[in-house]
Amino acid sequence: MITTLPPAWAAPDADRMRAARAAREAGTPVVGVVGGVVPLEMIVAAGCFPLGLMARVEDSGRVCAAMEAGHEPEIQSLFLQAVEGEFELCDLLVVPSTSDAYRYLFQYLKEMQRRGEGERIPPLHHFDFLFGPSPAIRRYSLNRLVDFQRRLEVLTGRPAAADALRGAIAQGNAARAQIARLNDLRAAGQVGGSLAHQAIRAACFADPASHAALMGDWLAQIEAAPAATVATVAAAAPRLLLVSAVPLHHEFLHRACESAAAIVVAEDDEWGARRGAPAVEVDAEPLAALERHIATHAVSPRLWRAEREAWVTAQFGSGRYDGVVFYLPPSDQHVGWRYPALRSLAESRGLATLLLRDDVVEQGADAAAALQAFVASLPTRSRFAS
Amino acid sequence: MTTLTQAPSSYTPLAATERARTFSRNWFGELRRRVIDDRVPYVLSNAEMPHEIFDVLGLPVVTGEWWAGVISAKRRAGGYLDWLNRQGFHKGLGAYNSLGVMSLLAEVEDPPWGGLPPPALICAPHREQSAERVNEMVAARLGVPYVGIEMPASTRFYPRWWEMARRDWEDLYETHRIDIVLEQYREMIAVAEGIAGRRLDVDALRERMHQVNLQETRFDEARELIATAPNCPVRLAEQMSNSMTAQWHRGSAWSVEHSRQFRDEVAARVQSGVGVLAEERVRLMWIGVGLWQNTEFYKAFEESHGAVFVWSMYLALAADGYIKHGLRDPLRALAARYLNLGEQAHAAPWAGAWMVHEGRRHRVDGAVMLASPHQRHQLAGNIFQKRELEAAGIPVLEISVDPNDNRGWDEGAMRARVAQFIDERIKK
């Protein structure tokens, strides 16, 4: 099993802004993006650097004078970073409406600007993509893509080019295919979940082309490793699926699972396995194709239940897992409504389940103990399924 | 402590209050009978939905939050929530918007008023991401349709919204946002028409909206009477129950008449100098949703501190949020009404500016603010509201409490906190 990342990803949190800063110094506008739903292809096509903005674990527990403590740690951290000027290098800060947390984040940032207390917050753009089966909603969301394209045109001073967008979509599809490859390698036990998740997250801070090259090399290295290097202990380890109610901007949960001698094969998380989604259509009108893709594959709490759960329920029936860990930290007000049904479904497929309600960052010891006991109760494997 | 010239115990509730209570009980009993015996279809709807459409289609509407309030007021919420927790729904899930609809699944003995019968349609706006999960789940279990309305985000943030909301609503709420809600309403109407077996009469809807405007104008007048009277003439719990009982049936003949009776009764009290307290020393406003599990709490500081709660959002929102003139297209006006109703009551910049305006108008000395971590909209924005109020010279006490779930309520501790707040930050 591969146990190391390329050096450039080894500590992506150490200097997240390095590549973005270099791009900006070279005259490329930087567009900061919250969450995993905003189509980065549009930013790339506009000739801008897409910078994924992520929460920091070191902000956990910090008191924020302008945001209530009951909000998710993720948006507390993003809010603090924005107000304290960590995102100042961004020429535009895009916040989607794809979760309650992000909606509130946008409102709070907007309010800080209105009060004159947000001098260090970049100009804001609200990407108000709505979900649902209604044709009216689909048209509305498509129009929000058009708005976003206009906003990027204003930023760059250049009209959008359909060919550039098609090229960026092709590049995005290649990245999706790489993650799909990575997912297969995880299922085969050739790479652990924490490394894979870290590798996927590293894309947030990197130039897409550079990241794709590094990812390609890394995947090739994993695939070239002789089967014998897949350690016996890893091959026998129970395999887990994580279903998280909040975006995992850290590796704590994965590492806790691995400390308990289990392997995280996939996670229902916007920074994880689901980024290896099916490709965006390349022959269709680009904005319409992006709208369809987001409406179907976004890992968003606001994606309607049937679409959101389709991937999870498919995983339950895939035979790839021994157990499911439901991570519903104290801030959860969403997946908890589906937990009893999802638990029943998982158990009906022969999967053991564990509910974790402790925050794995702040109450790591409790979570680790629960995971140890859970994993110990699972049968070990003699080999990985093909 | 303050010596009062008129003991609070001499306070006489409004006649309207008992009328509203009786009406609710009888209306629900009759609805329940019709649904069970006559198979009359009804709609279970979230509060922030255009009930007028269903009314005109002849479909009775039960408001989920109202039903949750009935359960809570009878101190039965804990029993329902215990049942839900036993099924695996964790304790951090908010009850305010879900208890009503989830009560349809809960197996609880002797439910209030016999319990909700199965609806023919469930609908809710997706202001919070949990809305689709909860309502769709219940609808699927019952085998009835669910209609969810996606809510577009504001692109303009005009704090003094109440100055535009009645007539300039197209500008205030933004054409593209009204358009998308209106389109979803049309899709919902098609579903409702199928259940009702008839088409929506838009002229009848317009007339219903006129009646709603009349009702809310009377509540507006009642608010003005309460704000300007030397002493608050009616307890807050009664302001809430009278306005909200009418709101859940807004535009009906009963509600329009009730709003008149309520206003006239308040006016008579003001004219004759009757107040909740003869010697009113402290005027408080309640920020946030109602404390439905314990509305008695609002009178807890009358005797000890001469303190009376004079304001909550309910009567004020009936006027500022609901009245819509310019009814050439009544559906469009309805769509505009619901776009920001929640934000206006809770989120920056709308709520804070409004609270300060209302606080000054009602001459309040302090505010008690509900923070319910289990319902994000009852927490988010509190910091900004607090800052606005404090900057305006209105001290604020924020208390963490669930408006419905009585299981964690500590009467002694809550009383002590508010008493300390009055003593230390307000007392004159």
mmCIF file of N, CA and C in Angstrom, chain A residues 64-72 79 97-101 103-104 106-108 110-112 114-115 117 126 128 130-132 134-137 139-140 144 300-306 308-309 328 331-334 336-340 343 357, chain B residues 84 87-94 98 102 126-130 132-134 136-137 146-155 157 159 176-177 180 183-184 187 343 347-350 373-377 379-385 387-388 398:
data_model
loop_
_atom_site.group_PDB
_atom_site.id
_atom_site.type_symbol
_atom_site.label_atom_id
_atom_site.label_comp_id
_atom_site.label_asym_id
_atom_site.label_seq_id
_atom_site.Cartn_x
_atom_site.Cartn_y
_atom_site.Cartn_z
ATOM 1 N N CYS A 64 -15.450 33.816 17.669
ATOM 2 C CA CYS A 64 -15.599 34.819 16.622
ATOM 3 C C CYS A 64 -16.612 35.847 17.093
ATOM 4 N N ALA A 65 -16.199 37.087 17.114
ATOM 5 C CA ALA A 65 -17.048 38.138 17.698
ATOM 6 C C ALA A 65 -18.277 38.438 16.853
ATOM 7 N N ALA A 66 -18.273 38.052 15.608
ATOM 8 C CA ALA A 66 -19.382 38.425 14.735
ATOM 9 C C ALA A 66 -20.104 37.215 14.153
ATOM 10 N N MET A 67 -19.944 36.063 14.778
ATOM 11 C CA MET A 67 -20.700 34.886 14.338
ATOM 12 C C MET A 67 -20.997 34.017 15.561
ATOM 13 N N GLU A 68 -22.213 33.560 15.655
ATOM 14 C CA GLU A 68 -22.619 32.782 16.817
ATOM 15 C C GLU A 68 -21.870 31.450 16.875
ATOM 16 N N ALA A 69 -21.642 30.982 18.080
ATOM 17 C CA ALA A 69 -20.852 29.757 18.268
ATOM 18 C C ALA A 69 -21.563 28.520 17.739
ATOM 19 N N GLY A 70 -22.859 28.578 17.524
ATOM 20 C CA GLY A 70 -23.590 27.384 17.116
ATOM 21 C C GLY A 70 -23.420 27.006 15.661
ATOM 22 N N HIS A 71 -22.760 27.862 14.875
ATOM 23 C CA HIS A 71 -22.575 27.530 13.464
ATOM 24 C C HIS A 71 -21.514 26.445 13.289
ATOM 25 N N GLU A 72 -21.524 25.834 12.108
ATOM 26 C CA GLU A 72 -20.561 24.790 11.812
ATOM 27 C C GLU A 72 -19.138 25.333 11.918
ATOM 28 N N PHE A 79 -15.274 32.271 7.781
ATOM 29 C CA PHE A 79 -15.635 33.648 8.111
ATOM 30 C C PHE A 79 -14.445 34.376 8.746
ATOM 31 N N SER A 97 -24.937 28.937 -2.659
ATOM 32 C CA SER A 97 -26.070 28.812 -1.726
ATOM 33 C C SER A 97 -26.431 27.331 -1.552
ATOM 34 N N THR A 98 -25.430 26.483 -1.694
ATOM 35 C CA THR A 98 -25.713 25.052 -1.759
ATOM 36 C C THR A 98 -25.808 24.374 -0.406
ATOM 37 N N SER A 99 -25.717 25.137 0.663
ATOM 38 C CA SER A 99 -26.012 24.608 1.998
ATOM 39 C C SER A 99 -26.460 25.777 2.859
ATOM 40 N N ASP A 100 -27.142 25.464 3.950
ATOM 41 C CA ASP A 100 -27.518 26.530 4.876
ATOM 42 C C ASP A 100 -26.272 27.250 5.375
ATOM 43 N N ALA A 101 -25.234 26.472 5.649
ATOM 44 C CA ALA A 101 -24.006 27.058 6.190
ATOM 45 C C ALA A 101 -23.443 28.099 5.233
ATOM 46 N N ARG A 103 -25.052 29.676 2.850
ATOM 47 C CA ARG A 103 -25.976 30.819 2.756
ATOM 48 C C ARG A 103 -25.725 31.806 3.891
ATOM 49 N N TYR A 104 -25.583 31.258 5.093
ATOM 50 C CA TYR A 104 -25.319 32.147 6.223
ATOM 51 C C TYR A 104 -23.955 32.816 6.076
ATOM 52 N N PHE A 106 -22.442 33.730 3.409
ATOM 53 C CA PHE A 106 -22.565 34.864 2.494
ATOM 54 C C PHE A 106 -23.247 36.047 3.180
ATOM 55 N N GLN A 107 -24.341 35.776 3.883
ATOM 56 C CA GLN A 107 -25.066 36.871 4.553
ATOM 57 C C GLN A 107 -24.172 37.577 5.571
ATOM 58 N N TYR A 108 -23.385 36.807 6.303
ATOM 59 C CA TYR A 108 -22.522 37.413 7.329
ATOM 60 C C TYR A 108 -21.413 38.242 6.693
ATOM 61 N N LYS A 110 -21.508 39.641 3.778
ATOM 62 C CA LYS A 110 -22.178 40.804 3.181
ATOM 63 C C LYS A 110 -22.477 41.847 4.264
ATOM 64 N N GLU A 111 -22.941 41.382 5.398
ATOM 65 C CA GLU A 111 -23.278 42.296 6.479
ATOM 66 C C GLU A 111 -22.027 42.987 7.020
ATOM 67 N N MET A 112 -20.940 42.255 7.099
ATOM 68 C CA MET A 112 -19.699 42.872 7.569
ATOM 69 C C MET A 112 -19.264 43.974 6.614
ATOM 70 N N ARG A 114 -21.281 45.692 4.691
ATOM 71 C CA ARG A 114 -22.248 46.788 4.826
ATOM 72 C C ARG A 114 -21.939 47.657 6.039
ATOM 73 N N ARG A 115 -21.460 47.010 7.094
ATOM 74 C CA ARG A 115 -21.160 47.745 8.319
ATOM 75 C C ARG A 115 -19.815 48.449 8.272
ATOM 76 N N GLU A 117 -17.045 46.850 8.289
ATOM 77 C CA GLU A 117 -16.118 46.036 9.079
ATOM 78 C C GLU A 117 -15.513 44.923 8.228
ATOM 79 N N HIS A 126 -22.505 35.820 -5.011
ATOM 80 C CA HIS A 126 -23.322 34.724 -4.484
ATOM 81 C C HIS A 126 -23.766 33.851 -5.643
ATOM 82 N N ASP A 128 -26.089 31.469 -6.599
ATOM 83 C CA ASP A 128 -27.359 31.016 -6.025
ATOM 84 C C ASP A 128 -27.953 29.882 -6.849
ATOM 85 N N LEU A 130 -29.972 26.682 -7.325
ATOM 86 C CA LEU A 130 -31.044 25.985 -6.606
ATOM 87 C C LEU A 130 -31.213 24.574 -7.176
ATOM 88 N N PHE A 131 -31.727 23.700 -6.338
ATOM 89 C CA PHE A 131 -31.923 22.304 -6.752
ATOM 90 C C PHE A 131 -33.406 21.955 -6.748
ATOM 91 N N GLY A 132 -33.727 20.897 -7.455
ATOM 92 C CA GLY A 132 -35.106 20.429 -7.459
ATOM 93 C C GLY A 132 -35.535 20.015 -8.847
ATOM 94 N N SER A 134 -38.173 20.819 -10.558
ATOM 95 C CA SER A 134 -38.993 21.753 -11.321
ATOM 96 C C SER A 134 -38.229 22.327 -12.515
ATOM 97 N N PRO A 135 -38.846 22.334 -13.701
ATOM 98 C CA PRO A 135 -38.188 22.966 -14.859
ATOM 99 C C PRO A 135 -37.871 24.437 -14.600
ATOM 100 N N ALA A 136 -38.729 25.090 -13.837
ATOM 101 C CA ALA A 136 -38.492 26.506 -13.525
ATOM 102 C C ALA A 136 -37.202 26.666 -12.726
ATOM 103 N N ILE A 137 -36.987 25.754 -11.803
ATOM 104 C CA ILE A 137 -35.764 25.809 -10.996
ATOM 105 C C ILE A 137 -34.537 25.590 -11.878
ATOM 106 N N ARG A 139 -34.198 26.303 -14.988
ATOM 107 C CA ARG A 139 -33.939 27.522 -15.764
ATOM 108 C C ARG A 139 -33.301 28.589 -14.882
ATOM 109 N N TYR A 140 -33.820 28.710 -13.662
ATOM 110 C CA TYR A 140 -33.276 29.703 -12.736
ATOM 111 C C TYR A 140 -31.787 29.437 -12.495
ATOM 112 N N ARG A 144 -28.226 31.502 -13.295
ATOM 113 C CA ARG A 144 -27.195 31.890 -12.324
ATOM 114 C C ARG A 144 -25.793 31.590 -12.883
ATOM 115 N N SER A 300 -24.313 18.287 -2.272
ATOM 116 C CA SER A 300 -24.851 19.453 -1.575
ATOM 117 C C SER A 300 -26.001 19.029 -0.683
ATOM 118 N N PRO A 301 -26.060 19.574 0.538
ATOM 119 C CA PRO A 301 -27.214 19.267 1.393
ATOM 120 C C PRO A 301 -28.528 19.731 0.784
ATOM 121 N N ARG A 302 -28.428 20.640 -0.165
ATOM 122 C CA ARG A 302 -29.663 21.132 -0.773
ATOM 123 C C ARG A 302 -30.068 20.347 -2.022
ATOM 124 N N LEU A 303 -29.211 19.454 -2.453
ATOM 125 C CA LEU A 303 -29.626 18.538 -3.510
ATOM 126 C C LEU A 303 -30.763 17.686 -2.945
ATOM 127 N N TRP A 304 -31.824 17.534 -3.691
ATOM 128 C CA TRP A 304 -32.982 16.828 -3.144
ATOM 129 C C TRP A 304 -32.618 15.386 -2.793
ATOM 130 N N ARG A 305 -33.337 14.839 -1.865
ATOM 131 C CA ARG A 305 -32.983 13.578 -1.231
ATOM 132 C C ARG A 305 -32.662 12.458 -2.229
ATOM 133 N N ALA A 306 -33.542 12.273 -3.181
ATOM 134 C CA ALA A 306 -33.378 11.124 -4.074
ATOM 135 C C ALA A 306 -32.044 11.202 -4.806
ATOM 136 N N ARG A 308 -29.429 13.086 -3.921
ATOM 137 C CA ARG A 308 -28.313 13.096 -2.969
ATOM 138 C C ARG A 308 -27.988 11.668 -2.487
ATOM 139 N N GLU A 309 -29.013 10.871 -2.278
ATOM 140 C CA GLU A 309 -28.798 9.551 -1.685
ATOM 141 C C GLU A 309 -28.526 8.457 -2.714
ATOM 142 N N LEU A 328 -22.264 12.510 12.150
ATOM 143 C CA LEU A 328 -23.258 13.583 12.322
ATOM 144 C C LEU A 328 -22.854 14.418 13.530
ATOM 145 N N SER A 331 -23.373 19.982 14.958
ATOM 146 C CA SER A 331 -24.035 21.003 14.121
ATOM 147 C C SER A 331 -25.023 20.397 13.130
ATOM 148 N N ASP A 332 -25.088 19.081 13.029
ATOM 149 C CA ASP A 332 -25.953 18.467 12.011
ATOM 150 C C ASP A 332 -27.432 18.754 12.247
ATOM 151 N N GLN A 333 -28.086 19.265 11.224
ATOM 152 C CA GLN A 333 -29.545 19.416 11.258
ATOM 153 C C GLN A 333 -30.126 18.905 9.948
ATOM 154 N N HIS A 334 -29.434 17.970 9.344
ATOM 155 C CA HIS A 334 -29.768 17.620 7.974
ATOM 156 C C HIS A 334 -29.780 16.115 7.763
ATOM 157 N N GLY A 336 -29.305 13.912 9.861
ATOM 158 C CA GLY A 336 -29.986 13.260 10.982
ATOM 159 C C GLY A 336 -31.415 12.872 10.661
ATOM 160 N N TRP A 337 -32.056 13.620 9.786
ATOM 161 C CA TRP A 337 -33.432 13.277 9.402
ATOM 162 C C TRP A 337 -33.480 12.031 8.540
ATOM 163 N N ARG A 338 -32.366 11.698 7.916
ATOM 164 C CA ARG A 338 -32.337 10.525 7.054
ATOM 165 C C ARG A 338 -31.598 9.354 7.691
ATOM 166 N N TYR A 339 -30.955 9.625 8.812
ATOM 167 C CA TYR A 339 -30.110 8.595 9.422
ATOM 168 C C TYR A 339 -30.868 7.288 9.713
ATOM 169 N N PRO A 340 -32.039 7.324 10.341
ATOM 170 C CA PRO A 340 -32.696 6.037 10.629
ATOM 171 C C PRO A 340 -32.967 5.216 9.356
ATOM 172 N N ARG A 343 -29.565 4.025 7.894
ATOM 173 C CA ARG A 343 -29.013 2.956 8.743
ATOM 174 C C ARG A 343 -29.730 1.635 8.454
ATOM 175 N N ARG A 357 -21.391 11.101 16.866
ATOM 176 C CA ARG A 357 -21.958 12.432 17.062
ATOM 177 C C ARG A 357 -20.937 13.408 17.638
ATOM 178 N N LEU B 84 -39.401 10.246 18.745
ATOM 179 C CA LEU B 84 -38.537 10.430 17.568
ATOM 180 C C LEU B 84 -37.097 10.033 17.888
ATOM 181 N N GLN B 87 -36.531 6.457 17.706
ATOM 182 C CA GLN B 87 -36.469 5.928 16.329
ATOM 183 C C GLN B 87 -35.115 6.206 15.676
ATOM 184 N N GLY B 88 -34.277 6.969 16.358
ATOM 185 C CA GLY B 88 -32.948 7.246 15.805
ATOM 186 C C GLY B 88 -32.739 8.668 15.330
ATOM 187 N N PHE B 89 -33.765 9.496 15.415
ATOM 188 C CA PHE B 89 -33.591 10.914 15.061
ATOM 189 C C PHE B 89 -32.923 11.598 16.255
ATOM 190 N N HIS B 90 -31.762 12.186 16.037
ATOM 191 C CA HIS B 90 -31.002 12.664 17.194
ATOM 192 C C HIS B 90 -31.587 13.945 17.790
ATOM 193 N N LYS B 91 -31.122 14.250 18.999
ATOM 194 C CA LYS B 91 -31.723 15.337 19.775
ATOM 195 C C LYS B 91 -31.372 16.728 19.249
ATOM 196 N N GLY B 92 -30.399 16.796 18.367
ATOM 197 C CA GLY B 92 -30.019 18.103 17.843
ATOM 198 C C GLY B 92 -30.887 18.580 16.692
ATOM 199 N N LEU B 93 -31.828 17.756 16.264
ATOM 200 C CA LEU B 93 -32.674 18.147 15.126
ATOM 201 C C LEU B 93 -33.791 19.063 15.622
ATOM 202 N N GLY B 94 -33.983 20.166 14.935
ATOM 203 C CA GLY B 94 -34.921 21.179 15.397
ATOM 204 C C GLY B 94 -36.367 20.724 15.351
ATOM 205 N N SER B 98 -40.521 21.051 12.372
ATOM 206 C CA SER B 98 -40.710 19.636 12.050
ATOM 207 C C SER B 98 -41.709 18.908 12.959
ATOM 208 N N MET B 102 -43.947 15.816 11.754
ATOM 209 C CA MET B 102 -43.475 14.531 12.275
ATOM 210 C C MET B 102 -44.490 13.899 13.228
ATOM 211 N N HIS B 126 -38.270 25.678 1.079
ATOM 212 C CA HIS B 126 -36.976 25.127 1.490
ATOM 213 C C HIS B 126 -36.072 26.253 1.964
ATOM 214 N N ARG B 127 -36.537 26.933 2.988
ATOM 215 C CA ARG B 127 -35.702 28.007 3.531
ATOM 216 C C ARG B 127 -34.502 27.380 4.242
ATOM 217 N N GLU B 128 -34.714 26.240 4.844
ATOM 218 C CA GLU B 128 -33.612 25.500 5.455
ATOM 219 C C GLU B 128 -33.511 24.142 4.786
ATOM 220 N N GLN B 129 -32.307 23.608 4.753
ATOM 221 C CA GLN B 129 -32.070 22.386 3.989
ATOM 222 C C GLN B 129 -32.767 21.170 4.584
ATOM 223 N N SER B 130 -33.130 21.245 5.854
ATOM 224 C CA SER B 130 -33.829 20.109 6.452
ATOM 225 C C SER B 130 -35.270 19.990 5.962
ATOM 226 N N GLU B 132 -36.810 19.819 3.067
ATOM 227 C CA GLU B 132 -37.140 18.799 2.066
ATOM 228 C C GLU B 132 -37.020 17.405 2.657
ATOM 229 N N ARG B 133 -36.006 17.196 3.490
ATOM 230 C CA ARG B 133 -35.790 15.871 4.062
ATOM 231 C C ARG B 133 -36.963 15.459 4.957
ATOM 232 N N VAL B 134 -37.388 16.370 5.816
ATOM 233 C CA VAL B 134 -38.440 16.038 6.783
ATOM 234 C C VAL B 134 -39.784 15.862 6.083
ATOM 235 N N GLU B 136 -40.617 15.590 2.865
ATOM 236 C CA GLU B 136 -40.690 14.557 1.826
ATOM 237 C C GLU B 136 -40.782 13.179 2.449
ATOM 238 N N MET B 137 -40.053 12.995 3.547
ATOM 239 C CA MET B 137 -40.071 11.689 4.226
ATOM 240 C C MET B 137 -41.473 11.363 4.740
ATOM 241 N N TYR B 146 -45.806 15.749 -2.114
ATOM 242 C CA TYR B 146 -45.103 16.805 -1.400
ATOM 243 C C TYR B 146 -44.665 17.861 -2.408
ATOM 244 N N VAL B 147 -44.925 19.112 -2.095
ATOM 245 C CA VAL B 147 -44.453 20.221 -2.932
ATOM 246 C C VAL B 147 -43.526 21.081 -2.100
ATOM 247 N N GLY B 148 -42.295 21.198 -2.550
ATOM 248 C CA GLY B 148 -41.323 22.070 -1.887
ATOM 249 C C GLY B 148 -41.024 23.268 -2.759
ATOM 250 N N ILE B 149 -40.873 24.396 -2.124
ATOM 251 C CA ILE B 149 -40.596 25.635 -2.852
ATOM 252 C C ILE B 149 -39.171 26.071 -2.548
ATOM 253 N N GLU B 150 -38.345 26.093 -3.578
ATOM 254 C CA GLU B 150 -36.976 26.578 -3.401
ATOM 255 C C GLU B 150 -36.978 28.101 -3.294
ATOM 256 N N MET B 151 -36.178 28.608 -2.374
ATOM 257 C CA MET B 151 -36.187 30.041 -2.111
ATOM 258 C C MET B 151 -34.905 30.684 -2.642
ATOM 259 N N PRO B 152 -35.025 31.585 -3.613
ATOM 260 C CA PRO B 152 -33.833 32.242 -4.160
ATOM 261 C C PRO B 152 -33.268 33.265 -3.184
ATOM 262 N N ALA B 153 -31.989 33.491 -3.297
ATOM 263 C CA ALA B 153 -31.310 34.411 -2.372
ATOM 264 C C ALA B 153 -31.477 35.863 -2.809
ATOM 265 N N SER B 154 -31.449 36.742 -1.838
ATOM 266 C CA SER B 154 -31.487 38.184 -2.121
ATOM 267 C C SER B 154 -30.194 38.615 -2.779
ATOM 268 N N THR B 155 -30.323 39.565 -3.670
ATOM 269 C CA THR B 155 -29.108 40.206 -4.180
ATOM 270 C C THR B 155 -29.045 41.659 -3.700
ATOM 271 N N PHE B 157 -29.812 44.201 -0.340
ATOM 272 C CA PHE B 157 -29.919 44.100 1.117
ATOM 273 C C PHE B 157 -30.320 45.468 1.667
ATOM 274 N N PRO B 159 -32.008 47.501 4.440
ATOM 275 C CA PRO B 159 -32.397 47.223 5.830
ATOM 276 C C PRO B 159 -33.815 47.675 6.191
ATOM 277 N N HIS B 176 -36.590 38.980 -10.562
ATOM 278 C CA HIS B 176 -36.191 37.608 -10.930
ATOM 279 C C HIS B 176 -36.488 36.627 -9.793
ATOM 280 N N ARG B 177 -36.479 37.123 -8.574
ATOM 281 C CA ARG B 177 -36.778 36.241 -7.434
ATOM 282 C C ARG B 177 -38.287 35.979 -7.345
ATOM 283 N N ILE B 180 -39.293 33.329 -9.997
ATOM 284 C CA ILE B 180 -39.030 31.895 -9.777
ATOM 285 C C ILE B 180 -39.972 31.320 -8.709
ATOM 286 N N GLU B 183 -43.356 30.906 -10.467
ATOM 287 C CA GLU B 183 -43.395 29.715 -11.341
ATOM 288 C C GLU B 183 -43.590 28.438 -10.517
ATOM 289 N N GLN B 184 -42.946 28.386 -9.367
ATOM 290 C CA GLN B 184 -43.122 27.192 -8.514
ATOM 291 C C GLN B 184 -44.534 27.165 -7.920
ATOM 292 N N GLU B 187 -46.792 25.603 -10.387
ATOM 293 C CA GLU B 187 -46.673 24.132 -10.389
ATOM 294 C C GLU B 187 -47.415 23.541 -9.181
ATOM 295 N N GLU B 343 -36.159 36.001 6.735
ATOM 296 C CA GLU B 343 -34.987 36.855 6.912
ATOM 297 C C GLU B 343 -35.342 38.145 7.644
ATOM 298 N N ALA B 347 -32.671 37.673 10.112
ATOM 299 C CA ALA B 347 -31.339 37.803 9.504
ATOM 300 C C ALA B 347 -30.934 39.256 9.298
ATOM 301 N N ALA B 348 -29.621 39.454 9.261
ATOM 302 C CA ALA B 348 -29.069 40.772 8.966
ATOM 303 C C ALA B 348 -29.132 41.015 7.457
ATOM 304 N N PRO B 349 -29.367 42.255 7.057
ATOM 305 C CA PRO B 349 -29.544 43.454 7.875
ATOM 306 C C PRO B 349 -31.003 43.735 8.243
ATOM 307 N N TRP B 350 -31.899 42.878 7.749
ATOM 308 C CA TRP B 350 -33.323 43.205 7.851
ATOM 309 C C TRP B 350 -33.832 43.210 9.286
ATOM 310 N N PRO B 373 -30.183 26.754 19.304
ATOM 311 C CA PRO B 373 -29.145 26.161 18.446
ATOM 312 C C PRO B 373 -29.675 25.048 17.553
ATOM 313 N N HIS B 374 -30.811 24.474 17.910
ATOM 314 C CA HIS B 374 -31.330 23.366 17.117
ATOM 315 C C HIS B 374 -32.092 23.817 15.881
ATOM 316 N N GLN B 375 -32.379 25.096 15.807
ATOM 317 C CA GLN B 375 -32.963 25.651 14.591
ATOM 318 C C GLN B 375 -32.064 26.801 14.169
ATOM 319 N N ARG B 376 -31.305 26.590 13.104
ATOM 320 C CA ARG B 376 -30.269 27.560 12.785
ATOM 321 C C ARG B 376 -30.832 28.962 12.558
ATOM 322 N N HIS B 377 -32.033 29.065 11.980
ATOM 323 C CA HIS B 377 -32.567 30.403 11.730
ATOM 324 C C HIS B 377 -32.952 31.110 13.027
ATOM 325 N N LEU B 379 -30.967 31.223 15.503
ATOM 326 C CA LEU B 379 -29.673 31.524 16.097
ATOM 327 C C LEU B 379 -28.912 32.493 15.188
ATOM 328 N N ALA B 380 -28.927 32.165 13.899
ATOM 329 C CA ALA B 380 -28.156 32.956 12.943
ATOM 330 C C ALA B 380 -28.694 34.379 12.875
ATOM 331 N N GLY B 381 -27.808 35.314 12.947
ATOM 332 C CA GLY B 381 -28.200 36.724 12.863
ATOM 333 C C GLY B 381 -28.387 37.370 14.213
ATOM 334 N N ASN B 382 -28.469 36.568 15.271
ATOM 335 C CA ASN B 382 -28.682 37.146 16.596
ATOM 336 C C ASN B 382 -27.588 38.146 16.970
ATOM 337 N N ILE B 383 -26.377 37.826 16.597
ATOM 338 C CA ILE B 383 -25.260 38.720 16.949
ATOM 339 C C ILE B 383 -25.470 40.105 16.361
ATOM 340 N N PHE B 384 -25.898 40.141 15.111
ATOM 341 C CA PHE B 384 -26.083 41.446 14.470
ATOM 342 C C PHE B 384 -27.282 42.184 15.049
ATOM 343 N N GLN B 385 -28.356 41.446 15.337
ATOM 344 C CA GLN B 385 -29.520 42.091 15.969
ATOM 345 C C GLN B 385 -29.140 42.663 17.333
ATOM 346 N N ARG B 387 -26.222 43.600 18.347
ATOM 347 C CA ARG B 387 -25.377 44.796 18.192
ATOM 348 C C ARG B 387 -26.207 46.015 17.823
ATOM 349 N N GLU B 388 -27.180 45.828 16.949
ATOM 350 C CA GLU B 388 -28.035 46.956 16.536
ATOM 351 C C GLU B 388 -28.823 47.481 17.731
ATOM 352 N N GLU B 398 -29.646 37.389 25.798
ATOM 353 C CA GLU B 398 -29.873 36.249 24.912
ATOM 354 C C GLU B 398 -29.988 34.991 25.764
#
